Coordinates of C-alpha atoms in Angstrom, one line a residue:
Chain A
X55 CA 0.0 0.0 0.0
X56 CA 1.3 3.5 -1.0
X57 CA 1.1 5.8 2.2
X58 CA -0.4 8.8 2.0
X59 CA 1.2 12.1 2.0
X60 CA 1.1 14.2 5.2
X61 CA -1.0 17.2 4.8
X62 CA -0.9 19.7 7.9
X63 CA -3.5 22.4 8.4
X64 CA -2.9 24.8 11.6
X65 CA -6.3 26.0 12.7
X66 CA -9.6 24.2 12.8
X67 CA -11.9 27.2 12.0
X68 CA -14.5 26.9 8.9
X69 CA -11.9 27.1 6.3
X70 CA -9.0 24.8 8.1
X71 CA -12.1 22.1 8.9
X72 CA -13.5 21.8 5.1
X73 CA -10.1 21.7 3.9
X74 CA -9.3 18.7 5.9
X75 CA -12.7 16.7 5.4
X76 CA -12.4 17.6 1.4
X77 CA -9.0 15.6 1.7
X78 CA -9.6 13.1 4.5
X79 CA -9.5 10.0 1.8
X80 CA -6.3 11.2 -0.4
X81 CA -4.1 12.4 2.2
X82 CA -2.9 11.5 5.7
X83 CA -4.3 14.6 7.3
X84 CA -4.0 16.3 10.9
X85 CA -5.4 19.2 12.3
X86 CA -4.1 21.4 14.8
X87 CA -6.0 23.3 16.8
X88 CA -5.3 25.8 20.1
X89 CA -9.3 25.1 21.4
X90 CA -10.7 21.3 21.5
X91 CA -14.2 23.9 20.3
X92 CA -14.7 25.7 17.0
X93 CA -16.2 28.4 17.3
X94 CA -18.9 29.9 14.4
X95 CA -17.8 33.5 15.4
X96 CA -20.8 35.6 13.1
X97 CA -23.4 33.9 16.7
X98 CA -21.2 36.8 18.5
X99 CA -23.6 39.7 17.1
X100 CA -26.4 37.0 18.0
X101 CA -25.1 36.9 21.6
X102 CA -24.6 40.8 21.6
X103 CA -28.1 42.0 20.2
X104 CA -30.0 38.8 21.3
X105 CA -28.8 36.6 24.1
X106 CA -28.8 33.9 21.8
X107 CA -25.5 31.2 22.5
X108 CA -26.8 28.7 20.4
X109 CA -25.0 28.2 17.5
X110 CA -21.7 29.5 19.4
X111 CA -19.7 26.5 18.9
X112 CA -19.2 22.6 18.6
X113 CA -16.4 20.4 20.1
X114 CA -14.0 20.4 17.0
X115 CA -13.8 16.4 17.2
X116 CA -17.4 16.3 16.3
X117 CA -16.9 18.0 12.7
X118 CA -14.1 16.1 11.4
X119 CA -14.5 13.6 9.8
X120 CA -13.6 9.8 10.2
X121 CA -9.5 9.6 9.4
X122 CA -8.4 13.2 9.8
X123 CA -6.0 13.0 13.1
X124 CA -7.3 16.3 15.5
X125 CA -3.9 17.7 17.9
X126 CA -5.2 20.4 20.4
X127 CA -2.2 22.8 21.2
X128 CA -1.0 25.9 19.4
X129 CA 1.3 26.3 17.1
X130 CA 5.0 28.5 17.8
X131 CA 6.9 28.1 14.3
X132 CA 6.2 27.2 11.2
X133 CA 9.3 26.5 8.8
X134 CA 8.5 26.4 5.0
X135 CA 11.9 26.1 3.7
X136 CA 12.3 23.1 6.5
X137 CA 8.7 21.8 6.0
X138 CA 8.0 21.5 9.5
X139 CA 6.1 23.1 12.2
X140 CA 7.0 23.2 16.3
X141 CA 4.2 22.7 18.8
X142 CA 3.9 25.1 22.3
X143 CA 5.2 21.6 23.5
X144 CA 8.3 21.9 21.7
X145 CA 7.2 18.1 19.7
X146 CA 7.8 18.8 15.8
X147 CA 6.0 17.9 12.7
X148 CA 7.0 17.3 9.3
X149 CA 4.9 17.4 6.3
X150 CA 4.7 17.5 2.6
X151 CA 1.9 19.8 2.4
X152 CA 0.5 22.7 5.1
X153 CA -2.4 24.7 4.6
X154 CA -2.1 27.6 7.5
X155 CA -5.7 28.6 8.5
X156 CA -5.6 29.9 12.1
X157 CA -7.5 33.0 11.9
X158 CA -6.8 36.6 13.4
X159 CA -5.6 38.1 16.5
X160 CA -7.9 40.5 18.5
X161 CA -5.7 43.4 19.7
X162 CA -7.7 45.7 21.3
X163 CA -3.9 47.5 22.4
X164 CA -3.2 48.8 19.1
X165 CA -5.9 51.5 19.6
X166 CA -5.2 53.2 23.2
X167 CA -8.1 53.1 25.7
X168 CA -9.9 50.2 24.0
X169 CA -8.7 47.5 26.3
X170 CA -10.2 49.8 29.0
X171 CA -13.2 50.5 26.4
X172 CA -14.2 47.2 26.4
X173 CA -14.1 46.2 29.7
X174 CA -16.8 48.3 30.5
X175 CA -19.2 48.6 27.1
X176 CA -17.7 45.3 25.1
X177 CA -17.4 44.8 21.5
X178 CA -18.7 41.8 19.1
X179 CA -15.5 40.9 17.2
X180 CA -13.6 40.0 19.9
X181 CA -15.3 37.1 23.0
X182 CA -18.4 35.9 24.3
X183 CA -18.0 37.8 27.4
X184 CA -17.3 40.8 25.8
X185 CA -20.8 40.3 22.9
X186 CA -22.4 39.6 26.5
X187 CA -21.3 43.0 28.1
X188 CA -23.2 44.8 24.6
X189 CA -26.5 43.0 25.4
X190 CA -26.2 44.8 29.2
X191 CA -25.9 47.9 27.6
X192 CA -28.6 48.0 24.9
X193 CA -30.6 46.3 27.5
X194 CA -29.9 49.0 30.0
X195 CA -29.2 52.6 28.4
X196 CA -32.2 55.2 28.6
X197 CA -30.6 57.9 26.6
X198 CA -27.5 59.6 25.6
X199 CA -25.2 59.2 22.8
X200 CA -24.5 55.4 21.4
X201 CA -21.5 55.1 19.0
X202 CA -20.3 52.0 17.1
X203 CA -16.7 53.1 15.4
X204 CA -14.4 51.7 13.6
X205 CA -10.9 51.0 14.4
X206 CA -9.8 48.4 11.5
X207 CA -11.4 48.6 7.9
X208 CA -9.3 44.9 7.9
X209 CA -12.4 43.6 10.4
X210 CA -14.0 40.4 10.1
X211 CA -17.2 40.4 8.4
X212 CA -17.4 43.9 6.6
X213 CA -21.0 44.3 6.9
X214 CA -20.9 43.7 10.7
X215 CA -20.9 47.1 12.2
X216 CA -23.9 48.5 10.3
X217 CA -25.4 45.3 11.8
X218 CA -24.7 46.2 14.7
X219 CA -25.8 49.5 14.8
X220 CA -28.7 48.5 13.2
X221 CA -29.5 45.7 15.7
X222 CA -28.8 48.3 18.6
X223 CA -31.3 50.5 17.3
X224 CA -34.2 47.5 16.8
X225 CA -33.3 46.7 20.4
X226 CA -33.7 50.7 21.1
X227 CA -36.7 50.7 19.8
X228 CA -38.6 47.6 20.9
X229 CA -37.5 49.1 24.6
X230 CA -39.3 52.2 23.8
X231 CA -36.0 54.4 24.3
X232 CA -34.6 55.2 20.8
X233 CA -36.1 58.9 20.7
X234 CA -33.4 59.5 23.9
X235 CA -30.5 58.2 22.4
X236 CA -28.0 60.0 19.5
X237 CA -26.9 56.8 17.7
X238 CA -23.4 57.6 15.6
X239 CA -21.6 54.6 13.3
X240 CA -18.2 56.5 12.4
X241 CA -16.6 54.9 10.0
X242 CA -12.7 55.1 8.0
X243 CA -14.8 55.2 4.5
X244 CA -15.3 58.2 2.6
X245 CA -18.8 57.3 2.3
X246 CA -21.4 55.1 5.1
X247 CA -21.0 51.5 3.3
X248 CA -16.8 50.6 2.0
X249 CA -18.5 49.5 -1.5
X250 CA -19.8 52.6 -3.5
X251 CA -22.6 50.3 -5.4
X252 CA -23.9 48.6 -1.8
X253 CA -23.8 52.2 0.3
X254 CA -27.0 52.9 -2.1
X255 CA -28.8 49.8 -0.3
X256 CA -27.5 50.5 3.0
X257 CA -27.2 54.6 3.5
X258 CA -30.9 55.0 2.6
X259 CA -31.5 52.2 5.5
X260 CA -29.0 53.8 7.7
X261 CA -30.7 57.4 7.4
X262 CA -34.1 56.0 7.6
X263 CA -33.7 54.5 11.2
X264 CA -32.1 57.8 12.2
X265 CA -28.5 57.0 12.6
X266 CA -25.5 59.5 12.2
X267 CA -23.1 58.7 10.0
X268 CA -19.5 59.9 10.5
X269 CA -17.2 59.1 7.4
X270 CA -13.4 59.0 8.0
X271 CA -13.0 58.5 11.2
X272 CA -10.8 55.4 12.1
X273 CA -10.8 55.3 16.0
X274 CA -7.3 56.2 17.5
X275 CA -7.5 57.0 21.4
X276 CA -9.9 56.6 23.6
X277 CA -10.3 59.0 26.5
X278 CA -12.8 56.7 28.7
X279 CA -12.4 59.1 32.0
X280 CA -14.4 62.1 29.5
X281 CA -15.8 59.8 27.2
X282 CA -14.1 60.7 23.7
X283 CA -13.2 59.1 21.0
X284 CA -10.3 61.2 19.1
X285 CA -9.8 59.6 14.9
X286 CA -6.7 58.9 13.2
X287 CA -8.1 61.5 11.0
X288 CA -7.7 64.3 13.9
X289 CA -11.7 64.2 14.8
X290 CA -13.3 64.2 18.2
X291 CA -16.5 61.9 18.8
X292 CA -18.5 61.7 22.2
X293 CA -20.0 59.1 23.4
X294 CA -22.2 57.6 26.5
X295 CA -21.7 54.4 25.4
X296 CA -19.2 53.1 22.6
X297 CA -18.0 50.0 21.2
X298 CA -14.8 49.9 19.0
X299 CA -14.4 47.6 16.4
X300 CA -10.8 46.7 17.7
X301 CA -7.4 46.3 15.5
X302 CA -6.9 42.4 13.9
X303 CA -3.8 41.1 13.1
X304 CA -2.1 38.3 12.0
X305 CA -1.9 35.1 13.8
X306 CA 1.1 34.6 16.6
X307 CA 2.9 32.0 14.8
X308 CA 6.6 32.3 14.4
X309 CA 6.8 32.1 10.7
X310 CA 10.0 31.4 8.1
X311 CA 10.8 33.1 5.9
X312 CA 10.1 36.0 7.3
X313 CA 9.0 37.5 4.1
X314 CA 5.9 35.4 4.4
X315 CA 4.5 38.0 6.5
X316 CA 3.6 41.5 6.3
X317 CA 3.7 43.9 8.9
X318 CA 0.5 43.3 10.7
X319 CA 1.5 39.3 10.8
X320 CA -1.2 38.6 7.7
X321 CA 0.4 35.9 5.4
X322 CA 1.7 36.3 2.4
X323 CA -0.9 34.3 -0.3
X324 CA -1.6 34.7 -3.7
X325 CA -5.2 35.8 -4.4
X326 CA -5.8 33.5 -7.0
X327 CA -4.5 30.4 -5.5
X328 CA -3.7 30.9 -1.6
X329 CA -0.1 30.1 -1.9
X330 CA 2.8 31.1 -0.2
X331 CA 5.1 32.9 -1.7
X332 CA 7.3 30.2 -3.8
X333 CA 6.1 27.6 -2.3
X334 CA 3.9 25.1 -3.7
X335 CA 3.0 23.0 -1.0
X336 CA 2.2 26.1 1.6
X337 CA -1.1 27.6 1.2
X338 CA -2.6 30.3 4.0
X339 CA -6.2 30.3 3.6
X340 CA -9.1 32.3 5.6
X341 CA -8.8 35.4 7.9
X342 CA -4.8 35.1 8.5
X343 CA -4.3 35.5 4.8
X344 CA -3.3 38.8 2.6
X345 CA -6.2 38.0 0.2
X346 CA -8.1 41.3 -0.5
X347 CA -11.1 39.2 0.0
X348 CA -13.5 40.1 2.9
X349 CA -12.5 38.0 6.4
X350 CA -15.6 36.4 6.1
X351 CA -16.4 32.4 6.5
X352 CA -17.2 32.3 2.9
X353 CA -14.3 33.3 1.6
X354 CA -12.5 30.5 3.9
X355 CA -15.0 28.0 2.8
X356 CA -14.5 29.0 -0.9
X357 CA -10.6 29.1 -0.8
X358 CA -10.2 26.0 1.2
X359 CA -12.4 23.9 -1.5
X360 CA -9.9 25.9 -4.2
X361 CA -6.5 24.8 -2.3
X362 CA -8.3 21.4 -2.0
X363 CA -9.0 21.2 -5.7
X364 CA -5.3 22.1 -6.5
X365 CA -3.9 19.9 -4.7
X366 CA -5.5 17.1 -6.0
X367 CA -4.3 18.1 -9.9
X368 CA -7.0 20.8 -10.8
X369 CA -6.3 24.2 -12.0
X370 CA -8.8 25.7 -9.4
X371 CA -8.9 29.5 -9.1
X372 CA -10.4 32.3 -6.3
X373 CA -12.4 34.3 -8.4
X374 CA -13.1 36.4 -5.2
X375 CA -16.6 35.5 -4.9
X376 CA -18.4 37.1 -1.1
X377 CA -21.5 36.5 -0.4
X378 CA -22.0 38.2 3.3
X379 CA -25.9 37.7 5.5
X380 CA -26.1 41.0 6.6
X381 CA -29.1 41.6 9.0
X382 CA -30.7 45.2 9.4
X383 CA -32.8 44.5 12.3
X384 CA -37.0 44.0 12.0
X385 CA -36.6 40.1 10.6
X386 CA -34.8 42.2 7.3
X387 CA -31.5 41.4 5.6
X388 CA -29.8 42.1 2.7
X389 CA -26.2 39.8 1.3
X390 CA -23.0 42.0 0.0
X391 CA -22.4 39.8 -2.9
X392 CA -19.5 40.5 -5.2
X393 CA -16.2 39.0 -6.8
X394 CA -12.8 40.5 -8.2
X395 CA -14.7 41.3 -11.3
X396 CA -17.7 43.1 -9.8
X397 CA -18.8 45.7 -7.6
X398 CA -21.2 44.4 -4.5
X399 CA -24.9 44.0 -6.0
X400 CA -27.5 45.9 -4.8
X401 CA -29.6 43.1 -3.0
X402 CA -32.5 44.7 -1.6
X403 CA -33.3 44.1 2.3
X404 CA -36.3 41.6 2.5
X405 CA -37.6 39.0 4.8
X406 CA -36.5 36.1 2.8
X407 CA -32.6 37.4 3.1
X408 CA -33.2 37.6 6.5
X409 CA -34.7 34.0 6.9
X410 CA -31.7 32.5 4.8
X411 CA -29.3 34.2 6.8
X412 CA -30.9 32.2 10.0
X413 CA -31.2 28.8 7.9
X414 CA -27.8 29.0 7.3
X415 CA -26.4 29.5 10.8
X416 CA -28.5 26.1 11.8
X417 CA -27.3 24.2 8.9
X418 CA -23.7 25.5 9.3
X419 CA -22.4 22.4 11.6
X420 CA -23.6 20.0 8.6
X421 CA -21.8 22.2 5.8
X422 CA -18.4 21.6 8.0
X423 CA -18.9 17.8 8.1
X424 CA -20.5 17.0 5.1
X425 CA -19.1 18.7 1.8
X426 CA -19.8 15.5 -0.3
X427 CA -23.5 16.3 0.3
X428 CA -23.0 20.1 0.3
X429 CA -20.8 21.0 -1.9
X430 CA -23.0 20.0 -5.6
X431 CA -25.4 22.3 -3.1
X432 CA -23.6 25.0 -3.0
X433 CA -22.0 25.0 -6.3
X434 CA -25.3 25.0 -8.0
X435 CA -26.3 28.5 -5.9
X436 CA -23.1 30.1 -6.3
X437 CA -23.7 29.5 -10.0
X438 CA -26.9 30.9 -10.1
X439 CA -26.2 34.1 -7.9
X440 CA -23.0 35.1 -9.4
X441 CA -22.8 38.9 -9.2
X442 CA -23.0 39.0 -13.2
X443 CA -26.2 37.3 -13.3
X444 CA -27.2 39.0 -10.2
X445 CA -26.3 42.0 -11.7
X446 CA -28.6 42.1 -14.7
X447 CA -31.5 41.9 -12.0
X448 CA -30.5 44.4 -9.4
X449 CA -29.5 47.1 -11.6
Chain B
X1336 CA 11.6 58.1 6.9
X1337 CA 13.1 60.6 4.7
X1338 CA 11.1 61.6 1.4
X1339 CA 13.9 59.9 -0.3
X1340 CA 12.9 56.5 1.5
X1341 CA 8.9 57.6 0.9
X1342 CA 6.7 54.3 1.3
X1343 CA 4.8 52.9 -1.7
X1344 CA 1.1 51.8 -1.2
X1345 CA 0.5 49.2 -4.5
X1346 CA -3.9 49.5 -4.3
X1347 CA -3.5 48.8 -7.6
X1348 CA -6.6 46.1 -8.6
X1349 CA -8.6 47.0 -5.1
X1350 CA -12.0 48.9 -6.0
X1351 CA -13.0 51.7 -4.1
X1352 CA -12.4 52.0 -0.9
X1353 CA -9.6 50.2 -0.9
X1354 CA -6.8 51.8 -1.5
X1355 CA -8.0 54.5 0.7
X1356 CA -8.5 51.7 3.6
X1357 CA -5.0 50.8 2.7
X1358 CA -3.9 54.2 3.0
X1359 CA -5.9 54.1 6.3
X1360 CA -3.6 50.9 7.5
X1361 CA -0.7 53.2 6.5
X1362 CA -1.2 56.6 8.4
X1363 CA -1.8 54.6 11.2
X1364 CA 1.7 53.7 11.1
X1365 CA 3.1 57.3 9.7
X1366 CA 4.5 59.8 11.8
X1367 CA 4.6 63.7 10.0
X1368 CA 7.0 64.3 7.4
X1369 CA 6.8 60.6 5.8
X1370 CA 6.1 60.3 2.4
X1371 CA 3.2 58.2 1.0
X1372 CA 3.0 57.1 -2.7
X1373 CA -0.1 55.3 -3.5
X1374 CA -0.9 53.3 -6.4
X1375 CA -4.1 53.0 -7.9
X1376 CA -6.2 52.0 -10.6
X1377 CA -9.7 52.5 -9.2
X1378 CA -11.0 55.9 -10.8
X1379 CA -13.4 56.7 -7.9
X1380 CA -9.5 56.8 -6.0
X1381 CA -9.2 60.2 -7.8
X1382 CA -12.4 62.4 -5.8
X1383 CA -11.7 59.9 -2.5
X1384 CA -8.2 60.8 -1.6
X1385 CA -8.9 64.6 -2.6
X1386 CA -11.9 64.3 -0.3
X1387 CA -9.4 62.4 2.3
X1388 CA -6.7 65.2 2.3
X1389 CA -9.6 68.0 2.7
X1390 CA -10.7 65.8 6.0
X1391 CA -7.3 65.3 7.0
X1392 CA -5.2 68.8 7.0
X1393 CA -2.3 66.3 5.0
X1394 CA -0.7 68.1 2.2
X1395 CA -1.3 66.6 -1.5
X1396 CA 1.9 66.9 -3.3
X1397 CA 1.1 65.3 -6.4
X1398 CA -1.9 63.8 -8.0
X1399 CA -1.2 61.9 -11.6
X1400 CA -2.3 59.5 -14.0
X1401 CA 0.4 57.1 -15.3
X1402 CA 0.2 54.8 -18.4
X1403 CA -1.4 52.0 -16.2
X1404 CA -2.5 53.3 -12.7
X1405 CA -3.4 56.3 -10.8
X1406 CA -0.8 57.8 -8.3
X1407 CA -0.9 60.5 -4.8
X1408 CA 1.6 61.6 -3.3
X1409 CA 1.2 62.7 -0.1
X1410 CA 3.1 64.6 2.7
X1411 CA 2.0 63.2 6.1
X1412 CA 1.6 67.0 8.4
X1413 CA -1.6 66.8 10.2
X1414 CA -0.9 63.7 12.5
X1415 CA -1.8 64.8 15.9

C-alpha cells in the first residue's frame, strides 16, 4: 500500500475544517488546533443583540471527519523552507503539504483606551463575554449618545458594524427608548458602506432609522475618563456608550521566511491560488491571509475547497466571490455579494434574506462535516447568484 | 523616513475604498513628514483621496495618472 502524503492544516476554523474533510481520503491529514471547540464567530452579534448562545460552537472532534487526526495545542513556528512546524510543547511535525488557516488576533492594544473600552461597554468581534457585556448595555441605556466606530477597515465580516448598529437601534426601539439616544456609526470610509454600489442599499436604511453617519473616522484614542473618542483623522466623537471595532492582526505564529509576512502578521498568499510565496506545497487560507477578500467564512470555505481542488491536480482559481448575510434589524436582511470582477450588488433588504441568513447559521455544523453532500449544493447556488447574473436583476 | 525612502502603497486592482483603507492601514503607522505614494487604478481613488486630504489637514503633493494606474503623493503634516 502507497502511504499517504502528510498534509498539515494549523487551525480548525471553517476554512482549516472543510479543507481537511475535502481531503480526509487522499491524504494522511492532521489538524491542529489551540481550542478542542470551533467556534462559528458571526453567533457573536447573535449573543450581543439577542442573548442567543446557540449556534456558538461545537467540540471540533465532532466535525471532522472519520480519518483526519485532531492535535489540540497551538502552534509557535512554522518553517516552509524546512517543512516543518513546532508545537507550544516543543514536539515537531514534518509534512509535505500545510495549509495555514488559524484566523486573526484581537488586539484591542493597538488603539489606546480600548482595552479599558471594552471592559466596561464590550465589542462583538472580539469574545463571548465581551458580545455579552453589549447585550447589558442596549438592554440597560435610557438615553445619551451610542457610537459604534471603527478602528480596522481589515475587520472580520465587513457588513458587521452597520449590523450592529442596526441591531442596537431595533433593540432601542422595541424598549421604547430610541427617541433618547443619539446613535453615531463612524466609519474610516469616505462614504457610510466601503462599496460605493452597496452604500446605495444601505445609506438610505441607515438614514431612515435615524442613525448619524461619520465618514473618515478610524478610531485612534480613547479617553474613557471624559468619554471621547479622538480619529486617526484628527476628529473628536463623544459618546455615553461606545464599542470599537478593535485592530486584527495576524496570527502569533513564528513564521520562516520572514517574508511570508507583512507587517500586521497577515500571510503572504496569492489571491488567486492561496499560496505562499514560492512555495507550492504552503497555502494560507481564511482570515490570516493577505487575500483582499473580505475576512468572512465564505471566503474561507470558498478558498479552502480551491486549495483542496489544487492539490489534487485541478487548475482551481479564487475568483473572489463574497456572499455576506447582513441583518438590518425587523426580521430584514440584505447579502454583500460581489467577486474581483464586480462591484457588490444591490440586494435589496427583504424577509427572505433575512430567513436564509438564519437557515444558514442552523445548517452550518452539517456544511463543515459533510461537503460531499453540500458542496454539488452550493455550487449550483453560487452559479446561479454570481454577481454577473445577479447583476442584470439588481440594476 | 526621509522623502527619499517615501513608502509605496501598490492598491492597484482593489475597488473603491480600498486603496483608501490601505492608505488608512498606512497613516496609522506614519509619523509627520513621511512620504506616502499610493498606487491605484480604481478611478473613484481620484475624488476619494482629494476628499481624504480636505478631511485630514495632509498636504497633496502630487496627484497623476500614469500609463497603467493612478498615483498620490502625499506629505503626512496633520498627524496629531
Amino acid at each position: 500500500m502507497i502511504e499517504k502524503e502528510k498534509f498539515l492544516i494549523v487551525g480548525g476554523g471553517s476554512g482549516g475544517a472543510i479543507l481537511a474533510n475535502s481531503l480526509a481520503k487522499e491524504f494522511d491529514v492532521t489538524v491542529i488546533n489551540d481550542s478542542p471547540n470551533h467556534y462559528y464567530w458571526p453567533q457573536l452579534l447573535q449573543i450581543a443583540f439577542r442573548n442567543d448562545y446557540s449556534n456558538l460552537y461545537r467540540p471540533l472532534s465532532s466535525l471532522l471527519v472519520k480519518g483526519v487526526n485532531l492535535i489540540i495545542d497551538s502552534v509557535k513556528k512554522i518553517d516552509l523552507q524546512e517543512r516543518s512546524i513546532t508545537l507550544s510543547t516543543n514536539k515537531k511535525l514534518s509534512y509535505d503539504y500545510i495549509a495555514i488557516a488559524p484566523g486573526v488576533t484581537i488586539d484591542h492594544k493597538s488603539i489606546e483606551g480600548n482595552e479599558k473600552l471594552v471592559n466596561q461597554f464590550g465589542d462583538f468581534h472580539s469574545t463571548p463575554e465581551n458580545a455579552s457585556k453589549v447585550f447589558n448595555i442596549v438592554n440597560s441605556m435610557k438615553k445619551g449618545t451610542f457610537v459604534i466606530s471603527v478602528g480596522d477597515p481589515y475587520h472580520r465580516c465587513p457588513p458587521s458594524p452597520y449590523e450592529g448598529i442596526l441591531l442596537a437601534d431595533e433593540v432601542f426601539r422595541l424598549r421604547g427608548v430610541r427617541e433618547n439616544i443619539n446613535m453615531v456609526l463612524a466609519v474610516p470610509y469616505p462614504r457610510a458602506y466601503p462599496a460605493e454600489t452597496f452604500n446605495e442599499v444601505l445609506e438610505p436604511i441607515l438614514k431612515e432609522r435615524g442613525i448619524n453617519v461619520m465618514t473618515f473616522f478610524t478610531a485612534d484614542k480613547i479617553d474613557t475618563d471624559n468619554k471621547k473618542i479622538t480619529s486617526l483623522e484628527g476628529e473628536e466623537l463623544s459618546y455615553d456608550a461606545a464599542i470599537v471595532v478593535p485592530v486584527h492582526k495576524g496570527p502569533k505564529i513564528e513564521i520562516k521566511p520572514e517574508d511570508s509576512v507583512n507587517q500586521d502578521g497577515f500571510i503572504n498568499a496569492d489571491k488567486l491560488t492561496n499560496q505562499i510565496l514560492s512555495y507550492d506545497d504552503a497555502f494560507a487560507i481564511g482570515d490570516a491571509s493577505t487575500s483582499t477578500n473580505a475576512k468572512t467564512g465564505v471566503t474561507a470555505h470558498l478558498q479552502a475547497k480551491v486549495v483542496a481542488k489544487r492539490v489534487l491536480g485541478l487548475d482551481a482559481k479564487n475568483t473572489g466571490r463574497t456572499n455576506c448575510p447582513t441583518e438590518i434589524g425587523f426580521q430584514k436582511g440584505t447579502f454583500v455579494i460581489s467577486d474581483y470582477n464586480h462591484p457588490a450588488v444591490k440586494v435589496p433588504a427583504n424577509t427572505i434574506n433575512f430567513i436564509m441568513k438564519r437557515l444558514f447559521a442552523d445548517v452550518y455544523w452539517d456544511v463543515i462535516k459533510h461537503p460531499e453532500f453540500w458542496d454539488p449544493i452550493f455550487d449550483v447556488y453560487f452559479e446561479r447568484t454570481e454577481p454577473e447574473v445577479l447583476w442584470r436583476i439588481f440594476k | 523616513m526621509s522623502e527619499k525612502e517615501k513608502k509605496v502603497i501598490d492598491a492597484r486592482g482593489l475597488s473603491c475604498p480600498g486603496p483608501i483603507t490601505n492608505l488608512t492601514k498606512a497613516y496609522r503607522n506614519a509619523k509627520n513628514g513621511d512620504v506616502l505614494e499610493i498606487w491605484a487604478t480604481d478611478p473613484g481613488f481620484k475624488s476619494d483621496i482629494k476628499a481624504w486630504i480636505e478631511r485630514t489637514k495632509n498636504e497633496l503633493v502630487d496627484l497623476k495618472e500614469d500609463k497603467d494606474k493612478i498615483i498620490a503623493v502625499i506629505k503626512i503634516t496633520a498627524k496629531k
